Short mmCIF file of C-alpha atoms in Angstrom, two decimals:
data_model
loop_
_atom_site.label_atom_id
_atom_site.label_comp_id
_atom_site.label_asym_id
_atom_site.label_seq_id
_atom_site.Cartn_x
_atom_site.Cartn_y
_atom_site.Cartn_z
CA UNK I 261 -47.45 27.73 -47.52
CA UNK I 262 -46.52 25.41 -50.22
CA UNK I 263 -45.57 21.39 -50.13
CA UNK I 264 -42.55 20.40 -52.57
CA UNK I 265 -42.28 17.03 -53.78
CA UNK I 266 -39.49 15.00 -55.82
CA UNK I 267 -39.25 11.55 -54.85
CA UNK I 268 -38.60 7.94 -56.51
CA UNK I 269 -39.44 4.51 -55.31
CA UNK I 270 -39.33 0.96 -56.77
CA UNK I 271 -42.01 -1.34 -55.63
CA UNK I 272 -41.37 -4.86 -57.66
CA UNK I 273 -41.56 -4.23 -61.73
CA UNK I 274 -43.62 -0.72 -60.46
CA UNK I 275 -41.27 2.80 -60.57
CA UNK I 276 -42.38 6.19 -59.06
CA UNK I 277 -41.14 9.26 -60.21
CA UNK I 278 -42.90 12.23 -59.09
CA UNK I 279 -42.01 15.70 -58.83
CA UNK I 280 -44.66 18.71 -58.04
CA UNK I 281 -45.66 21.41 -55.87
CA UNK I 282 -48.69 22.74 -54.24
CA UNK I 283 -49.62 25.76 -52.68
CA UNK I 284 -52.79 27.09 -51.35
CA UNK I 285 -55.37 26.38 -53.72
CA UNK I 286 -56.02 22.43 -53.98
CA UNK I 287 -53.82 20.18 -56.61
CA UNK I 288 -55.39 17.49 -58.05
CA UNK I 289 -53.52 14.34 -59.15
CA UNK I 290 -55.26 13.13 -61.81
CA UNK I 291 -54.89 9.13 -63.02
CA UNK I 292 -55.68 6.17 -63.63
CA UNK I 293 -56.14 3.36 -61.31
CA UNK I 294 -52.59 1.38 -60.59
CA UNK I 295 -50.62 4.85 -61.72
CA UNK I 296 -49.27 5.82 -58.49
CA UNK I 297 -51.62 8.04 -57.07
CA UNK I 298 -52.35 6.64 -53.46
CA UNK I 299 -48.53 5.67 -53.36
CA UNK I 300 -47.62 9.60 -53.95
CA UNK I 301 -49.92 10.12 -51.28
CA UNK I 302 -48.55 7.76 -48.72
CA UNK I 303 -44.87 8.46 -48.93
CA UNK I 304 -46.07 12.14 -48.66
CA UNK I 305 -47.49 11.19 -45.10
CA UNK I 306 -45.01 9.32 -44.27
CA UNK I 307 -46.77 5.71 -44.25
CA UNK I 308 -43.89 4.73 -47.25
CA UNK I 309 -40.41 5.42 -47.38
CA UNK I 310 -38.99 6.62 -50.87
CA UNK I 311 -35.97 5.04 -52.12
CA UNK I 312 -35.01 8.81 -52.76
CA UNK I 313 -35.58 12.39 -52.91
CA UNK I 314 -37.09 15.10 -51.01
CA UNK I 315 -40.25 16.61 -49.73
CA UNK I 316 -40.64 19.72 -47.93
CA UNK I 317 -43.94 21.73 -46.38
CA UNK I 318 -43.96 25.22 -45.35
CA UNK I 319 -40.06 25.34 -44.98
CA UNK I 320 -39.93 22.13 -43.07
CA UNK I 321 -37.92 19.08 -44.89
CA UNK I 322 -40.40 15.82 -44.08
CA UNK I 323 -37.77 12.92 -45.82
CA UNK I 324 -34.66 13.86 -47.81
CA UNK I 325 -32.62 10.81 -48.82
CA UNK I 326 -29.35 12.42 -48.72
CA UNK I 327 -28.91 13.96 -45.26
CA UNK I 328 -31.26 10.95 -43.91
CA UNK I 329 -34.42 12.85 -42.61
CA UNK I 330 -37.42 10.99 -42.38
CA UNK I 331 -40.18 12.24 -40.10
CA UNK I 332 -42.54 9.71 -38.95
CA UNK I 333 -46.33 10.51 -39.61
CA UNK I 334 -47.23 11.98 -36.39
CA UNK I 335 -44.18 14.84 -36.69
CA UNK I 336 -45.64 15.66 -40.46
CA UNK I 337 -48.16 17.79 -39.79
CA UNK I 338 -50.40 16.19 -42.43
CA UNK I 339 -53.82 15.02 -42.21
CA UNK I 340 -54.74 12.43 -44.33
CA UNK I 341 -58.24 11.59 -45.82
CA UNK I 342 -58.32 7.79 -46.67
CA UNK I 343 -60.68 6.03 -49.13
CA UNK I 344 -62.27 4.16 -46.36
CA UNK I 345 -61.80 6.93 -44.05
CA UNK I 346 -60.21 4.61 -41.57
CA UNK I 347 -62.29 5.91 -38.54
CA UNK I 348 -61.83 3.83 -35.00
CA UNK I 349 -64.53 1.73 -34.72
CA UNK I 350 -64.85 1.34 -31.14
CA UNK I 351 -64.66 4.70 -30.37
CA UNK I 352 -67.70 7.11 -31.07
CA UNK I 353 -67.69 10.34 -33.21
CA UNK I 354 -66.98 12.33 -30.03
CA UNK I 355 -63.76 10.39 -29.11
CA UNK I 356 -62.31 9.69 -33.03
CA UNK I 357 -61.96 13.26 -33.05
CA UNK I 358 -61.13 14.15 -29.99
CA UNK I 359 -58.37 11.62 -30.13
CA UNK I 360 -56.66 14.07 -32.46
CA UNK I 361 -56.78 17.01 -30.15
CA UNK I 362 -53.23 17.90 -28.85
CA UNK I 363 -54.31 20.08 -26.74
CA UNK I 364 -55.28 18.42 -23.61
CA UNK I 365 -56.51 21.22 -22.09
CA UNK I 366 -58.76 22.44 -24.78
CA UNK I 367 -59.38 18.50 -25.85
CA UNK I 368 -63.49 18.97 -24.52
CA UNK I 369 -63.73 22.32 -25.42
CA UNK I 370 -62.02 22.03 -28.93
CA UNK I 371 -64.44 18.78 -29.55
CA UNK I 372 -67.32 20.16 -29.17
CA UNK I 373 -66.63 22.76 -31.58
CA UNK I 374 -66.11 20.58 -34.29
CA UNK I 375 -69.16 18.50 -33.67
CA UNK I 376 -71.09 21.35 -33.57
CA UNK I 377 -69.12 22.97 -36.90
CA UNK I 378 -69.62 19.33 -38.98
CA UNK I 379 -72.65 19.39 -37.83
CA UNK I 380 -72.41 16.21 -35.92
CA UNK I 381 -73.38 16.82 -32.71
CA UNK I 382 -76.80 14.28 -32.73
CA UNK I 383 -74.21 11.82 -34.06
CA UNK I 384 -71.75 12.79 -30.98
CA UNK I 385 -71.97 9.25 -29.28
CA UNK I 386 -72.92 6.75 -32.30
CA UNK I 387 -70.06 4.60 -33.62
CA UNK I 388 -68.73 4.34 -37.19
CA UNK I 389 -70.72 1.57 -38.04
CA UNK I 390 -74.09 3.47 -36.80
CA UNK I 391 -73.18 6.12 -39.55
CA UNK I 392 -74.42 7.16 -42.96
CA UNK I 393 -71.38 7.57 -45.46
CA UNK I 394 -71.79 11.40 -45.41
CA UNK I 395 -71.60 11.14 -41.64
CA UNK I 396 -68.36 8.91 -41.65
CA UNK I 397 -66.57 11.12 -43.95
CA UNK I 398 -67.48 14.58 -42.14
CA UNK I 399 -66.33 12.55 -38.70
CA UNK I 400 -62.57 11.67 -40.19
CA UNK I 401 -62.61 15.30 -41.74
CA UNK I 402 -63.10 16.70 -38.49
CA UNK I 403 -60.83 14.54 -36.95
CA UNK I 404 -57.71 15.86 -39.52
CA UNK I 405 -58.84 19.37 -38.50
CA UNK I 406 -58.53 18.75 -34.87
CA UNK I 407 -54.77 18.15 -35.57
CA UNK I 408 -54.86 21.43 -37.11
CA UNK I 409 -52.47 19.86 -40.02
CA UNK I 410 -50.41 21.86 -42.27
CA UNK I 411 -51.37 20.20 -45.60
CA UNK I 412 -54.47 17.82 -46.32
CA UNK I 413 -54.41 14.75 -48.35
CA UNK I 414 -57.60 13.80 -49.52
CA UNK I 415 -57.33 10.20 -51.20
CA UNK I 416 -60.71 9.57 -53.56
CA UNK I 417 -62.89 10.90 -50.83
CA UNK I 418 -65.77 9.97 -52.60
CA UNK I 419 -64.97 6.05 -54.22
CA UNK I 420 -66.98 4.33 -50.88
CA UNK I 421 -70.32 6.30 -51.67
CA UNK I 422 -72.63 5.39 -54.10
CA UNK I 423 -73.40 7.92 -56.76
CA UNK I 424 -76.41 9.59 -55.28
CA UNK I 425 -74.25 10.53 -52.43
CA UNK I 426 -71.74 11.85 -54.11
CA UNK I 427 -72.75 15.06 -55.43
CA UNK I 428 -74.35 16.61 -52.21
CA UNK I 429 -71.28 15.44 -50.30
CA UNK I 430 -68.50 16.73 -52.81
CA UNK I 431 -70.68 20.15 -51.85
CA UNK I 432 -69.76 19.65 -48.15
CA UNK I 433 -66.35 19.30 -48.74
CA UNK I 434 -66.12 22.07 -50.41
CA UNK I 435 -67.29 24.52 -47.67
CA UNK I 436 -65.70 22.71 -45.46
CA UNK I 437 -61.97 23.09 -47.28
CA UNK I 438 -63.04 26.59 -47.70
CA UNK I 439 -60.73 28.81 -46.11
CA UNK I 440 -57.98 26.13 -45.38
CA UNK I 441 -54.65 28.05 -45.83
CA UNK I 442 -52.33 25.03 -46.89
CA UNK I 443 -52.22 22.97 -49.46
CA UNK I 444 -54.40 20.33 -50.43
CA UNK I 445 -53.56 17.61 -52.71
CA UNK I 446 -57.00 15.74 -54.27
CA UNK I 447 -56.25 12.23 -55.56
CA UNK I 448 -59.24 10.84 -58.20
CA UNK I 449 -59.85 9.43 -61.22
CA UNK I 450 -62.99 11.75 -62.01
CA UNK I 451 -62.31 14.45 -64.48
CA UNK I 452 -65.64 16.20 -63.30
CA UNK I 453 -64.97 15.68 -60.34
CA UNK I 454 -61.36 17.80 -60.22
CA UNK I 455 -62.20 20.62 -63.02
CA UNK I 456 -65.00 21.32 -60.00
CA UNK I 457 -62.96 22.00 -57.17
CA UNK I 458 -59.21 22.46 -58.39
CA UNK I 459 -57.77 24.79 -60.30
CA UNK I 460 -54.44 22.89 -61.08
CA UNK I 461 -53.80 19.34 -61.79
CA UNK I 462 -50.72 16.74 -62.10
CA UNK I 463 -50.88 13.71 -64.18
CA UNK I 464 -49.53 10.59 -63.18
CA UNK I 465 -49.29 8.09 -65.57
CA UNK I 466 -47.59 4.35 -64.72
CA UNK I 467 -45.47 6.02 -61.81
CA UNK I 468 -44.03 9.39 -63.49
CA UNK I 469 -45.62 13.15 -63.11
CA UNK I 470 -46.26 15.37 -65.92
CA UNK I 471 -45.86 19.31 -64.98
CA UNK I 472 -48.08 21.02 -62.76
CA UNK I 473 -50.47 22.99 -65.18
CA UNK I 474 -53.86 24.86 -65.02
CA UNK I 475 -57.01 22.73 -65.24
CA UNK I 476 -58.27 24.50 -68.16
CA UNK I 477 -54.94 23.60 -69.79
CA UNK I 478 -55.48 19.65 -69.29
CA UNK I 479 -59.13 19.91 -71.52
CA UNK I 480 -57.37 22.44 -73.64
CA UNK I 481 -54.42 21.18 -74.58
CA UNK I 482 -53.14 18.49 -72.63
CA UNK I 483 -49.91 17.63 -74.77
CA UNK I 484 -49.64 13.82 -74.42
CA UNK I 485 -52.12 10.95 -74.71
CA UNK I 486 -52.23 9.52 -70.98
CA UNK I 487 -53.47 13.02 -70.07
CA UNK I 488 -55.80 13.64 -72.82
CA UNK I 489 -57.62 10.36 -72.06
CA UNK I 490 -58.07 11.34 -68.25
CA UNK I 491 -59.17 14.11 -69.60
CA UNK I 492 -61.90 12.34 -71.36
CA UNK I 493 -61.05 12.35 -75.14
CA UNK I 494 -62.46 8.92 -77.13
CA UNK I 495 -60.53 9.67 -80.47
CA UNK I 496 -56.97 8.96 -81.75
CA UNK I 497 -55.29 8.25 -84.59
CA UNK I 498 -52.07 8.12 -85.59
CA UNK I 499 -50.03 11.20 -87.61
CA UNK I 500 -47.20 12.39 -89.64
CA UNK I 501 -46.56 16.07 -88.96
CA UNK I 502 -46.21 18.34 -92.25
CA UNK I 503 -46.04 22.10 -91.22
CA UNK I 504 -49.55 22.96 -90.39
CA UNK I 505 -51.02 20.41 -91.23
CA UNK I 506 -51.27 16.17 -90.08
CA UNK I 507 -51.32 13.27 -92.84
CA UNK I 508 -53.82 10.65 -91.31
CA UNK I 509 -52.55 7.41 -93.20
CA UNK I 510 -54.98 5.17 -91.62
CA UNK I 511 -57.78 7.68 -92.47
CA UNK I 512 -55.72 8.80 -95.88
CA UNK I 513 -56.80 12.68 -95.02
CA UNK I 514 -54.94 15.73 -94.60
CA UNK I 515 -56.37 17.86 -91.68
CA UNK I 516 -55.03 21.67 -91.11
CA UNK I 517 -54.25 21.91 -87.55
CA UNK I 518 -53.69 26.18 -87.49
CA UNK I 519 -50.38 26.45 -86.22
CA UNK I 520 -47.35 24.60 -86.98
CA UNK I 521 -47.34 20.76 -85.69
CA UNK I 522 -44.21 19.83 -83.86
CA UNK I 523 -41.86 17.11 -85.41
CA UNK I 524 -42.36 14.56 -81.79
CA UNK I 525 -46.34 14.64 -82.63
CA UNK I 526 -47.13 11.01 -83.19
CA UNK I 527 -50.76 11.41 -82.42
CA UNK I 528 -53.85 13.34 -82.62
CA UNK I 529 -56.71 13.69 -80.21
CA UNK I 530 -60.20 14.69 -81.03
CA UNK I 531 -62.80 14.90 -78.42
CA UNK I 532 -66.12 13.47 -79.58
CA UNK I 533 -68.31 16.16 -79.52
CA UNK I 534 -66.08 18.58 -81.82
CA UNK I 535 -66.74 16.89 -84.45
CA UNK I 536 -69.44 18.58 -86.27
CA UNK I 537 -71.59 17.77 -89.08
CA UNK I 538 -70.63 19.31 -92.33
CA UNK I 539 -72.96 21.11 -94.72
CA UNK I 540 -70.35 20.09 -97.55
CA UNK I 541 -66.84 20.25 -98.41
CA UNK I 542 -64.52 22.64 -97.10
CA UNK I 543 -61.41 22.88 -94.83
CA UNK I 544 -61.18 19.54 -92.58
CA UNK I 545 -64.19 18.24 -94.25
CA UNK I 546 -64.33 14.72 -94.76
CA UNK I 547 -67.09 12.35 -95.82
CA UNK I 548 -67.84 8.53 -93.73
CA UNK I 549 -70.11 6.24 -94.07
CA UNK I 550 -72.19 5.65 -90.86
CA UNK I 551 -70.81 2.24 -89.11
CA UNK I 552 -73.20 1.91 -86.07
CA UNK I 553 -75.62 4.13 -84.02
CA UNK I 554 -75.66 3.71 -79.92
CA UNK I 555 -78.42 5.62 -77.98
CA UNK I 556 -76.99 6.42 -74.99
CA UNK I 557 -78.56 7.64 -71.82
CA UNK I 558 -79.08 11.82 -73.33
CA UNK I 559 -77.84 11.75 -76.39
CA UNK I 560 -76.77 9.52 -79.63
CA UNK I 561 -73.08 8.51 -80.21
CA UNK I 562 -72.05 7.70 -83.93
CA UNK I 563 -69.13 5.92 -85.17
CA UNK I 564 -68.00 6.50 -88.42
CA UNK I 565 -65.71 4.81 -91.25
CA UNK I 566 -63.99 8.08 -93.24
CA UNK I 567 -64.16 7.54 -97.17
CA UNK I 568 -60.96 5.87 -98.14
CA UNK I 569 -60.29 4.16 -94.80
CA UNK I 570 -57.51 1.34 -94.09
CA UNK I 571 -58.71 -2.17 -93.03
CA UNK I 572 -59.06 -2.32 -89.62
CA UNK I 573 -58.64 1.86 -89.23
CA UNK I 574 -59.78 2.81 -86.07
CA UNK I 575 -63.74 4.73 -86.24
CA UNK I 576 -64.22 8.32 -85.72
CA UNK I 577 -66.68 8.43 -82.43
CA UNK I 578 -68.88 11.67 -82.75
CA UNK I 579 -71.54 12.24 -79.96
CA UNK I 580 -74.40 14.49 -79.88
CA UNK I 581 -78.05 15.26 -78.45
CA UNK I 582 -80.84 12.81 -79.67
CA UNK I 583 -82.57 15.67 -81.20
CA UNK I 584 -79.57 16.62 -83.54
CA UNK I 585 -79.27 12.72 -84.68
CA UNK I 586 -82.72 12.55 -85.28
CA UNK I 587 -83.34 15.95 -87.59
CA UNK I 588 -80.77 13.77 -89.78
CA UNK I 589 -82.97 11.41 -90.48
CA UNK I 590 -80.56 8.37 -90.01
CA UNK I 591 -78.21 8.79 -92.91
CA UNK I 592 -75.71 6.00 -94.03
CA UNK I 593 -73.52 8.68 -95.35
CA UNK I 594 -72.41 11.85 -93.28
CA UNK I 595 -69.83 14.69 -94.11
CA UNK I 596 -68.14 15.71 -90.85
CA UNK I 597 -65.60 18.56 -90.08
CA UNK I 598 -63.07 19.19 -87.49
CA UNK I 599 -62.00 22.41 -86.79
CA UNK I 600 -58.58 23.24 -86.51
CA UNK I 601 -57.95 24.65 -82.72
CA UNK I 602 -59.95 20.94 -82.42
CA UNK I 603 -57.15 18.73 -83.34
CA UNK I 604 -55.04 17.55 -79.79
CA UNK I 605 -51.70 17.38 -81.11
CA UNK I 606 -50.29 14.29 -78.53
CA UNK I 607 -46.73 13.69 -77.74
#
């Protein structure tokens, strides 16, 4: 079973332009807040109308602009997790769900199985408000199941729990996705959070999708610099490509980068803990002075000023355990290396 999508829409100054496709193992769309995400999400459903394009599940064309088919939400076959899970509040946990039963027949009978399968079934008669957060979001999960939906959206399922929900929760979810056959597209924000529970992801940055890749490819090499910072990287600088290796003019260092640098390279990424202390020169060894020590929560993060820097260069961020830090002794002069397969070469 697999969802296609390729649609645009203009909303004011704001352009969409996303194309991707999921199958059966959940898709994560991965960005940051404002990009487009929830918007993807909605026209999927059918809540917003693209301008144009097409999207199709399991053989089934939802919208396509050109022939003029645009199937409302309750003909999509989509269930759709919202942020604020958008439960009924004057119906109880028995009837929210039950409300999605098509089955008249099997309405009671179908019900109870789901309270029973959420494990909800002392919660059966309390209303949303009477719930915990874990409770709320394993009532409007039920409730998409009852529909017995092709596809699941699932829309920051976790952004209206605090933080010490969040982890036992994001555990539920998972056995209860377990299994699904279609697709399931994860919207977030949380790098963690995705490389835990999907094996694919699609960038959105300001309206337009990058290519479908593997998760490990995003941490790996995620070939621009929207998707290395959602992927968590704290350095960049610019670069002039020279065969294998990157001038840094702001740092005024050469760095070997292992394989030949493309000409479009304008920047490179380097994640904070590769770079490693140096035990003295050698190849993409560099010596800083040390600008300013933070002690963070479990570890130390040091920024440093590389030997020869430009006014106003940008620091090289390097984090590691408090232990490491202190067996240095708090130096005000550090040689650092950064191993080749390290560099992010960003388009």
């Amino acid at each position: 079973m697999t969802l296609s999508v390729d649609i645009r829409r203009q909303l004011g100054n704001f352009h969409l332009d996303v194309r991707l496709e999921a199958g059966a193992e959940p898709l994560a769309l991965l960005g940051a807040s404002g990009c487009g995400k929830s918007v993807t999400l909605q026209c999927i459903a059918g809540i917003l109308r693209p301008d144009e394009g097409h999207i199709e599940l399991d053989g089934q064309t939802l919208f396509d602009s050109a022939s003029g088919v645009n199937l409302p939400p309750q003909r999509r076959n989509v269930g759709y997790l919202f942020q604020q899970y958008a439960l009924f509040p004057n119906m109880t946990v028995r009837q929210n769900i039950a409300v999605a039963i098509r089955d008249r027949q099997a309405r009671r009978r179908t019900a109870e199985e789901l309270l029973l399968r959420f494990r909800l079934a002392d919660a059966a008669d309390k209303r949303p408000r009477q719930l915990s957060g874990g409770q709320q979001q394993r009532t409007a999960l039920a409730r998409i199941l009852a529909s017995q939906p092709k596809a699941i959206l699932l829309d920051e399922p976790f952004s209206a729990l605090d933080s010490y929900l969040k982890y036992q929760l994001e555990l539920e979810l998972q056995d209860m996705l377990r299994g699904f056959p279609g697709p399931v597209i994860w919207v977030s924000h949380d790098r963690g959070e995705v490389w835990r529970n999907c094996p694919r992801v699609c960038v959105i940055a300001r309206g337009r999708s990058e290519p479908v890749v593997p998760m490990e490819q995003l941490f790996r090499d995620p070939g621009t610099e929207p998707a290395a910072r959602l992927s968590g990287c704290k350095n960049y600088v610019s670069v002039l490509p020279d065969g294998e290796t990157v001038r840094i003019p702001d740092w005024n260092i050469r760095l070997h980068c292992g394989r030949t640098v493309p000409e479009d390279v304008k920047t490179a990424g380097i994640r904070s803990h590769h770079v490693e202390i140096a035990a003295g020169a050698g190849e993409n060894c560099f010596a800083c002075s040390v600008d300013r020590v933070i002690d963070d929560v479990f570890g130390a993060i040091v920024l440093l000023r590389p030997d020869g820097a430009v006014p106003g260069a940008p620091l090289l961020r390097m984090e590691l355990s408090k232990e490491a830090w202190a067996a240095q002794g708090g130096p005000a002069r550090l040689s650092v290396r950064i191993a080749p397969e390290h560099l992010l070469l960003l388009r």
